Amino acid sequence: MKRQSSLAMLVLAQMPAIAQTAARPNIVYIMTDDHTAQMMSAYDTRFVETPNLDRIARDGVRFTRSYVANSLSGPSRACMLTGKHSHKNGFTNNEHGIFDGSQQTMPKLLQAAGYETALIGKWHLVSTPTGFDHWEILPAQGDYYNPTFIHQDGSRAADSGYVTRIITDKAITWMKEHEQATANPKPFALFVHHKACHRAWLPALEDIQLYEDRSFALPPEFHDDYAGRQAAGLTEMEIGKDMDIVYDTKMYVDSLTPATRLSASYLNMIGRLAPAERKKYDSFYVPLSQQFYQKWGTDYNFLPLRDASSQAGSRDAELLEWKYQRYMRDYAKVVHSLDQEVGRLLDYLESAGLLDNTLVVYTSDQGFYMGEHGWFDKRFMYEESLSTPLVMRLPRGYERRGDINEMVQNIDYAPTFLELAGAPIPDDIQGMSLVPLLRGKSSPKQWRDAIYYHYYEYPAEHAVRRHYGIRTDRYKLIHFYGHDINAWELYDMKNDPHEMHNLYGQPQMAEVQADMHRRLEALQIQYDDPQR
Ligand code: SGN
Ligand code: CA
């Protein structure tokens, strides 16, 4: 890939300057927060319809094995920006990380190659963005309603409206201004980073009624007892045990509601609504909450509600399933507006005549659990949160269509964009350019046969222990480590796709296990991870 890119540079160097600009595609990178493939109909038709996101896949390509390197917001973003694993870019976890913006990043390299770069939306890397000609970011996680943005001059101001719509408006405005600024604008790379669909899944007011008549099927492994998987049993991310009845499921009536761990945060979030908006919000959630507290009472012990102890037909079991339905419905509403807004962005690109010379990428910072193993949240190297949606609409000249089944990772985006821009790919970038997969009608013969993963944020919210591991086509080996755990897990992804049976140490797996250990160590050496 690197050889190809230097060839591209050579060709480029011989082209006249204007032709170079005209030929190079724009990049529109749309990244959502916690949007998982189960909730995108191009990947999974069980739950929601996402016609606009699917349109990107339909007109372009869908990656069926798309993974992150560290399933958490800040770390994922740092991997994407640098093309390097967390131990190399230095941002290993949200709690203590400050991204070193002086390091080499893909946006800076794109700038050096003559691109104009812009970033709009969630940043979450603490330090001030570098490498962007224009940026407007949400502080930390940002808010859904009337959100505050930080501007390049350091000022902060709240915009009116719903965050997904505002981010889209800002992105379109920036593109319009960019296109109109000069007769011959530079190619651009625009990073549109949505807050949707992050917890606590607050819907756009116009979508608040959606999905209420839908009853979502429970995932098959909803009632997991975590046998044989120590780290899974130690978490604080169970829908039953850990979802806050006020903050997460939005059951709040002024005079009735018990104070919960997160009820003050809930009031802060919805306190951002203007009086007329709040009225609309309350007209939906307050009657639901009244019914809820009438049924359950306010002194019912909503927490802890542990699935393993919930007898079928018991109050706990009924409440658990009710929480799941609330979670699914609210998340689905947030996805709906996201889908609409991505459609609006695509429409703009089309009407401005930009679509055919633009790479449009749609992805998320990681996947998410929609009740699998009884969970919400992410962090684990198990499939639902190791994976992330990845679809692309390709610029003119890139002929690939349909599914791409090679294993790809978010460290691959940086070298891909650089190669596409005709810029050299520095040797220290650890990802692989996806351009060979996008060019031509089929994949090249040589590709990676395993991916490496490393998660670091413990002790922290949701209590997922630190772990690293390898996934190959067939197997997955994970090591959970730290002061209170030292546990290995081995899965056969073909016979056990839901990762319910830890086969580590089983005699019939001895050969596979030894081979997976060897391959894991080889990857840790290749990526130079000191933690092994
Ligand atoms: C917040 C959420 C967590 C979530 C992290 C990280 N809690 O802390 O549930 O795991 O963000 O998410 S909340 O009470 O503030 O909603 S990430 O996507 O930004 O990494
Ligand atoms: Ca996230």
XYZ file of C-alpha atoms and ligand atoms in Angstrom:
553
model
C 0.000 0.000 0.000
C 2.780 2.369 0.867
C 4.459 1.630 -2.437
C 1.251 2.420 -4.239
C 0.928 5.687 -2.419
C 4.431 6.826 -3.330
C 3.581 5.959 -6.897
C 0.488 8.106 -6.595
C 2.679 10.938 -5.286
C 4.999 10.587 -8.230
C 2.116 10.733 -10.667
C 0.649 13.662 -8.789
C 3.916 15.582 -8.785
C 3.927 15.449 -12.549
C 0.390 16.810 -12.874
C -0.335 20.525 -13.224
C -1.521 22.086 -9.971
C -5.110 22.757 -11.019
C -5.631 19.272 -12.378
C -4.368 17.863 -9.061
C -6.978 19.832 -7.152
C -9.800 18.884 -9.462
C -8.954 15.201 -9.449
C -8.633 14.675 -5.745
C -11.813 13.633 -3.973
C -13.365 15.390 -1.030
C -13.825 13.397 2.151
C -16.951 13.627 4.296
C -16.431 11.510 7.385
C -19.601 11.086 9.445
C -19.042 9.457 12.815
C -21.783 8.890 15.347
C -21.456 8.042 18.993
C -22.445 4.564 20.194
C -24.440 3.729 17.059
C -24.338 -0.008 16.740
C -24.861 -2.194 13.680
C -27.870 -3.945 15.273
C -29.688 -0.598 14.963
C -28.894 0.069 11.299
C -30.998 -1.750 8.736
C -28.143 -2.147 6.231
C -26.720 -4.546 8.853
C -29.713 -5.814 10.785
C -33.379 -5.583 9.884
C -34.798 -6.760 13.213
C -35.280 -3.426 14.917
C -35.213 -0.151 12.959
C -35.225 1.275 9.445
C -32.381 3.572 8.413
C -32.993 4.235 4.700
C -30.534 7.114 4.417
C -27.628 5.358 6.076
C -28.429 2.301 4.008
C -28.358 4.444 0.882
C -24.626 4.990 1.425
C -24.121 1.215 1.484
C -26.478 0.623 -1.418
C -24.638 3.074 -3.690
C -21.243 2.088 -2.339
C -19.751 -0.526 -0.066
C -20.584 -2.140 3.262
C -17.799 -3.508 5.460
C -19.056 -6.649 7.176
C -16.084 -7.009 9.530
C -15.363 -3.545 10.796
C -13.748 -3.280 14.225
C -12.402 -0.685 16.628
C -9.077 -0.894 18.454
C -10.387 0.260 21.865
C -14.151 0.450 22.313
C -14.548 3.858 23.943
C -15.087 7.357 22.603
C -11.861 9.322 23.152
C -9.562 6.377 22.423
C -11.468 5.514 19.238
C -11.259 9.081 18.026
C -7.527 9.188 18.738
C -7.022 5.915 16.801
C -8.937 7.352 13.872
C -7.002 10.639 13.851
C -3.563 9.056 14.132
C -3.907 5.647 12.459
C -2.228 4.193 15.554
C -3.251 1.976 18.464
C -3.899 3.655 21.828
C -0.492 2.860 23.351
C 1.125 4.754 20.450
C -1.170 7.796 20.275
C -1.177 8.088 24.073
C -4.951 8.438 24.571
C -5.807 5.157 26.256
C -8.922 6.132 28.242
C -11.529 8.870 28.693
C -10.935 9.373 32.403
C -7.300 10.484 32.384
C -6.550 11.144 28.736
C -5.552 14.470 27.194
C -4.849 14.066 23.496
C -1.388 15.345 22.570
C -2.386 17.570 19.675
C 1.236 18.268 18.771
C 1.645 14.750 17.377
C 1.307 13.763 13.739
C -2.356 13.389 12.758
C -4.168 12.572 9.544
C -5.948 15.969 9.351
C -2.559 17.733 9.605
C -1.147 15.518 6.862
C -4.191 16.254 4.704
C -3.638 19.968 5.245
C -0.022 19.578 4.181
C -1.242 17.792 1.054
C -3.394 20.783 0.141
C -6.745 19.872 1.713
C -8.967 22.210 3.652
C -10.089 20.483 6.852
C -13.022 21.056 9.206
C -14.427 19.365 12.301
C -17.945 19.813 13.658
C -19.484 18.121 16.685
C -18.231 15.834 19.432
C -14.483 15.925 19.976
C -13.987 14.466 23.469
C -10.191 14.581 23.416
C -9.875 17.356 26.035
C -7.088 19.330 24.313
C -7.873 21.956 21.666
C -8.273 20.442 18.170
C -5.255 20.778 15.889
C -5.049 20.144 12.154
C -8.414 21.696 11.306
C -8.815 24.941 9.377
C -12.223 25.267 10.949
C -13.747 23.656 14.020
C -16.796 23.947 16.252
C -17.002 21.339 18.992
C -19.292 20.235 21.781
C -17.720 20.493 25.234
C -17.013 16.949 26.555
C -20.095 14.784 25.809
C -22.203 17.778 24.791
C -25.971 18.077 25.146
C -28.904 16.957 23.020
C -31.053 20.025 23.612
C -29.977 23.587 22.822
C -26.333 22.487 23.006
C -23.360 24.694 23.734
C -20.539 24.744 21.190
C -16.936 25.835 21.703
C -15.648 27.985 18.865
C -12.152 28.438 17.523
C -11.659 31.732 19.365
C -12.400 29.926 22.640
C -15.863 31.429 23.064
C -18.839 29.274 24.025
C -22.423 29.784 22.945
C -25.567 27.674 22.927
C -27.370 27.041 19.640
C -31.144 26.547 19.643
C -32.530 23.193 18.665
C -31.656 19.520 18.565
C -28.002 18.579 18.408
C -28.149 16.236 15.391
C -29.871 18.844 13.289
C -27.568 21.639 14.412
C -24.414 19.653 13.623
C -25.796 18.894 10.154
C -26.687 22.551 9.578
C -23.195 23.620 10.570
C -21.636 21.020 8.294
C -23.712 22.134 5.301
C -23.031 25.797 6.010
C -19.308 25.131 6.153
C -19.358 23.252 2.847
C -21.350 26.051 1.177
C -18.920 28.673 2.398
C -15.984 26.553 1.343
C -17.361 26.061 -2.158
C -18.178 29.748 -2.549
C -14.974 31.148 -1.077
C -12.881 30.907 -4.239
C -13.408 30.064 -7.894
C -11.237 27.002 -7.525
C -11.683 25.625 -4.003
C -9.244 23.114 -2.523
C -10.461 19.576 -1.963
C -11.851 19.312 1.544
C -12.044 16.820 4.375
C -15.011 17.433 6.657
C -15.404 15.510 9.915
C -19.015 15.453 11.129
C -19.055 13.984 14.630
C -22.549 13.439 16.006
C -23.531 13.159 19.633
C -26.336 10.770 18.661
C -26.925 8.032 19.847
C -25.082 8.402 23.169
C -26.704 7.810 26.544
C -29.245 9.010 27.722
C -30.882 8.748 24.254
C -32.909 11.966 24.303
C -35.058 12.184 21.164
C -35.773 15.129 18.890
C -39.128 16.510 20.023
C -40.707 15.839 16.638
C -39.737 12.164 16.912
C -40.804 11.661 20.506
C -43.845 9.500 19.622
C -42.012 7.177 17.239
C -41.582 3.454 17.892
C -44.010 3.462 20.825
C -46.177 0.801 19.208
C -43.173 -1.432 18.631
C -42.324 -4.304 20.922
C -38.735 -5.319 20.354
C -37.735 -8.968 20.549
C -35.277 -9.780 23.321
C -31.875 -10.804 21.996
C -31.266 -14.531 22.520
C -28.570 -14.055 25.130
C -30.462 -11.393 27.143
C -30.693 -13.699 30.178
C -26.980 -14.386 30.443
C -25.691 -15.706 33.767
C -22.030 -15.008 32.800
C -20.914 -18.508 33.713
C -17.255 -19.048 32.888
C -16.711 -15.350 32.155
C -15.512 -13.606 35.290
C -15.135 -10.080 33.856
C -18.629 -10.159 32.329
C -20.111 -11.009 35.720
C -18.333 -8.102 37.420
C -19.690 -5.260 35.282
C -22.066 -2.446 36.058
C -23.791 -2.215 32.708
C -26.818 -4.422 33.076
C -30.145 -3.014 31.941
C -31.785 -4.476 35.034
C -29.182 -3.702 37.646
C -27.516 -0.533 36.409
C -29.922 1.496 34.271
C -31.247 4.447 36.242
C -35.040 4.588 36.290
C -35.042 8.398 35.999
C -31.939 9.205 33.958
C -32.040 6.312 31.499
C -35.702 5.388 31.231
C -36.935 8.959 31.896
C -39.569 8.107 34.484
C -39.981 11.444 36.177
C -42.960 13.212 37.722
C -42.128 16.227 39.841
C -43.899 15.361 43.059
C -43.657 11.568 42.813
C -40.210 10.657 41.695
C -37.717 9.203 44.127
C -34.224 10.716 43.945
C -31.942 8.280 42.178
C -28.185 8.254 41.625
C -28.572 10.124 38.353
C -31.852 12.044 38.749
C -30.060 15.385 39.212
C -28.195 14.826 35.926
C -31.494 14.052 34.228
C -32.987 17.325 35.426
C -29.949 19.186 34.123
C -30.308 17.603 30.676
C -33.983 18.324 30.245
C -33.609 21.643 32.070
C -32.005 22.918 28.861
C -35.344 22.838 27.065
C -37.142 26.165 26.602
C -40.573 26.283 28.362
C -42.579 25.444 25.210
C -40.190 22.602 24.359
C -40.330 21.279 27.893
C -44.102 21.239 27.662
C -43.916 19.071 24.579
C -41.326 16.794 26.182
C -43.397 16.464 29.355
C -46.609 15.844 27.418
C -45.036 12.591 26.300
C -42.915 11.369 29.217
C -44.964 12.602 32.188
C -48.135 10.545 31.466
C -45.923 7.503 30.884
C -44.156 8.186 34.167
C -47.457 8.606 36.027
C -48.662 5.250 34.770
C -45.332 3.756 35.668
C -45.309 4.961 39.276
C -48.980 4.086 39.699
C -48.183 0.537 38.721
C -44.950 0.104 40.597
C -45.228 2.574 43.437
C -42.425 4.924 44.302
C -40.980 2.831 47.091
C -40.465 -0.250 44.919
C -36.820 -1.161 44.938
C -35.925 -0.424 41.308
C -32.285 -1.231 41.927
C -30.632 -3.613 42.100
C -32.599 -5.721 39.676
C -30.393 -8.614 38.826
C -31.517 -10.760 35.981
C -30.168 -13.996 37.404
C -32.425 -13.631 40.440
C -35.504 -12.550 38.459
C -38.027 -15.374 38.337
C -40.105 -15.532 35.180
C -43.421 -13.820 35.871
C -42.037 -11.952 38.887
C -42.196 -8.186 39.312
C -38.457 -7.961 38.709
C -38.675 -9.899 35.456
C -41.534 -7.745 34.197
C -39.750 -4.541 35.126
C -36.561 -5.753 33.476
C -38.311 -6.355 30.200
C -40.125 -3.043 30.448
C -36.761 -1.264 30.877
C -35.460 -3.014 27.785
C -38.436 -1.818 25.712
C -38.006 1.794 26.935
C -34.306 1.681 26.137
C -34.892 0.307 22.643
C -37.635 2.792 21.827
C -35.705 5.862 22.952
C -32.528 4.733 21.194
C -34.554 4.055 18.014
C -35.993 7.584 18.083
C -32.509 9.071 18.295
C -31.384 6.887 15.375
C -34.370 8.062 13.339
C -33.357 11.727 13.453
C -29.771 10.777 12.784
C -30.824 8.894 9.680
C -32.903 11.846 8.485
C -30.070 14.286 9.011
C -27.532 12.116 7.210
C -30.066 12.017 4.357
C -30.166 15.811 4.365
C -26.375 15.977 4.179
C -26.318 13.532 1.258
C -29.004 15.571 -0.495
C -26.908 18.678 -0.099
C -23.836 16.958 -1.556
C -25.933 15.816 -4.481
C -27.577 19.174 -5.149
C -24.218 20.953 -4.927
C -22.776 18.559 -7.503
C -20.245 17.273 -4.969
C -21.445 13.729 -4.434
C -19.599 12.034 -7.259
C -16.236 13.378 -6.288
C -16.582 12.747 -2.572
C -15.784 9.797 -0.367
C -18.653 9.653 2.136
C -17.880 7.518 5.179
C -20.449 6.568 7.784
C -19.235 4.920 10.971
C -19.514 5.119 14.767
C -16.878 5.467 17.486
C -17.815 1.919 18.549
C -20.689 -0.542 18.684
C -23.050 -1.019 21.632
C -25.063 -3.648 23.460
C -28.790 -3.594 22.799
C -29.598 -6.085 25.538
C -27.117 -8.751 24.441
C -25.797 -10.354 27.646
C -28.398 -8.192 29.439
C -26.281 -5.079 28.761
C -26.187 -1.541 27.494
C -22.808 0.303 26.942
C -19.702 -1.063 25.194
C -15.987 -1.411 26.156
C -15.744 -5.219 25.855
C -13.957 -7.033 23.066
C -17.098 -9.099 22.554
C -18.577 -8.751 19.097
C -21.307 -6.110 19.540
C -18.935 -3.447 20.863
C -15.768 -4.553 19.072
C -17.657 -4.041 15.811
C -18.727 -0.712 14.409
C -20.844 0.085 11.359
C -18.782 1.131 8.334
C -20.279 2.013 4.962
C -18.806 4.213 2.245
C -19.972 5.913 -0.903
C -16.958 5.993 -3.181
C -15.739 8.828 -5.349
C -15.573 8.556 -9.091
C -12.954 6.087 -10.284
C -13.372 3.648 -7.388
C -15.404 0.790 -8.740
C -15.938 -1.509 -5.806
C -19.584 -2.092 -4.761
C -21.389 -4.359 -2.310
C -19.867 -6.149 0.663
C -16.222 -6.078 1.688
C -15.548 -8.956 4.047
C -11.924 -8.337 4.990
C -11.208 -7.449 8.624
C -10.734 -3.696 8.913
C -10.164 -1.441 11.891
C -10.513 2.242 12.742
C -6.705 2.683 12.609
C -7.135 2.102 8.850
C -9.080 5.295 8.163
C -6.082 7.655 8.389
C -3.922 5.828 5.815
C -6.986 5.377 3.584
C -7.754 9.085 3.490
C -4.091 9.923 2.941
C -3.752 7.554 0.030
C -6.968 8.809 -1.476
C -5.625 12.351 -1.200
C -2.407 11.325 -2.907
C -0.406 12.059 0.247
C 2.397 9.789 1.464
C 1.572 7.440 4.346
C 4.191 7.827 7.090
C 5.906 4.595 8.166
C 4.813 4.896 11.788
C 1.111 4.668 10.914
C -0.072 1.246 12.058
C -3.309 0.937 10.073
C -3.561 -0.290 6.493
C -4.954 1.794 3.676
C -8.312 0.407 2.530
C -7.794 1.838 -0.956
C -6.789 -1.541 -2.440
C -10.164 -2.866 -1.236
C -12.026 0.039 -2.823
C -10.296 0.036 -6.142
C -11.320 -2.480 -8.774
C -14.033 -5.088 -8.536
C -12.526 -7.502 -6.031
C -10.163 -7.585 -3.078
C -6.411 -8.076 -3.266
C -5.143 -11.529 -2.264
C -3.067 -10.331 0.671
C -4.811 -8.837 3.680
C -4.452 -9.026 7.465
C -5.707 -12.234 9.040
C -6.145 -10.921 12.591
C -6.867 -7.727 14.495
C -5.531 -6.490 17.834
C -7.592 -4.869 20.592
C -6.687 -3.197 23.898
C -9.078 -1.570 26.415
C -7.699 0.316 29.442
C -10.399 2.183 31.375
C -10.608 0.533 34.797
C -11.390 1.402 37.552
C -14.188 3.442 35.986
C -17.898 3.662 35.275
C -19.421 0.308 34.210
C -16.502 -1.569 35.793
C -15.237 -3.338 32.678
C -11.804 -4.758 33.475
C -8.769 -3.941 31.337
C -8.159 -6.412 28.578
C -6.380 -7.046 25.316
C -6.870 -9.691 22.710
C -6.796 -10.959 19.173
C -9.603 -11.861 16.797
C -8.968 -14.045 13.778
C -11.480 -15.230 11.242
C -12.538 -18.122 13.479
C -11.341 -17.501 17.053
C -10.977 -14.839 19.691
C -8.513 -14.849 22.599
C -8.874 -12.243 25.368
C -6.810 -11.559 28.494
C -8.477 -9.614 31.331
C -5.814 -8.265 33.641
C -5.307 -5.937 36.628
C -5.063 -6.054 40.398
C -8.327 -7.998 40.831
C -8.388 -10.199 37.744
C -6.159 -12.391 35.616
C -8.445 -14.345 33.312
C -8.169 -15.696 29.787
C -11.093 -16.333 27.463
C -11.169 -18.209 24.183
C -14.143 -18.293 21.809
C -14.975 -20.252 18.706
C -16.833 -17.587 16.758
C -18.237 -20.067 14.283
C -19.916 -22.380 16.768
C -20.535 -19.782 19.469
C -21.188 -16.403 17.793
C -22.706 -14.945 20.981
C -19.580 -15.732 23.020
C -21.342 -17.647 25.766
C -18.861 -20.525 26.115
C -15.371 -19.721 27.236
C -13.248 -22.576 25.920
C -9.979 -21.488 27.473
C -8.193 -24.409 29.067
C -10.434 -27.055 27.505
C -8.296 -30.013 26.395
C -9.791 -30.190 22.888
C -8.750 -26.552 22.352
C -5.105 -26.971 23.352
C -3.703 -26.607 19.858
C -5.907 -23.673 18.889
C -5.141 -21.997 22.201
C -1.378 -22.307 21.760
C -1.634 -20.980 18.229
C -3.781 -18.036 19.337
C -1.259 -17.196 22.071
C 1.526 -17.187 19.489
C -0.436 -14.997 17.136
C -1.417 -12.582 19.905
C 2.194 -12.186 20.938
C 3.225 -11.630 17.328
C 0.660 -8.836 17.013
C 1.821 -7.241 20.263
C 5.354 -7.260 18.910
C 4.246 -5.956 15.512
C 2.319 -3.071 17.105
C 4.969 -2.606 19.785
C 2.553 -2.772 22.734
C 4.636 -2.851 25.927
C 1.724 -4.297 27.975
C 1.941 -8.036 27.502
C -20.650 8.660 30.110
C -21.816 7.693 30.313
C -21.336 6.257 30.303
C -20.468 5.980 29.111
C -19.330 6.979 29.063
C -18.359 6.806 27.910
N -22.479 7.969 31.565
O -19.818 8.685 31.220
O -22.473 5.408 30.330
O -19.948 4.673 29.146
O -19.894 8.280 28.977
O -19.008 6.906 26.672
S -23.497 9.200 31.692
O -24.175 9.057 32.979
O -22.748 10.421 31.609
O -24.452 9.116 30.577
S -18.180 7.375 25.421
O -18.905 6.942 24.224
O -18.083 8.812 25.475
O -16.892 6.720 25.520
Ca -19.041 6.375 22.072
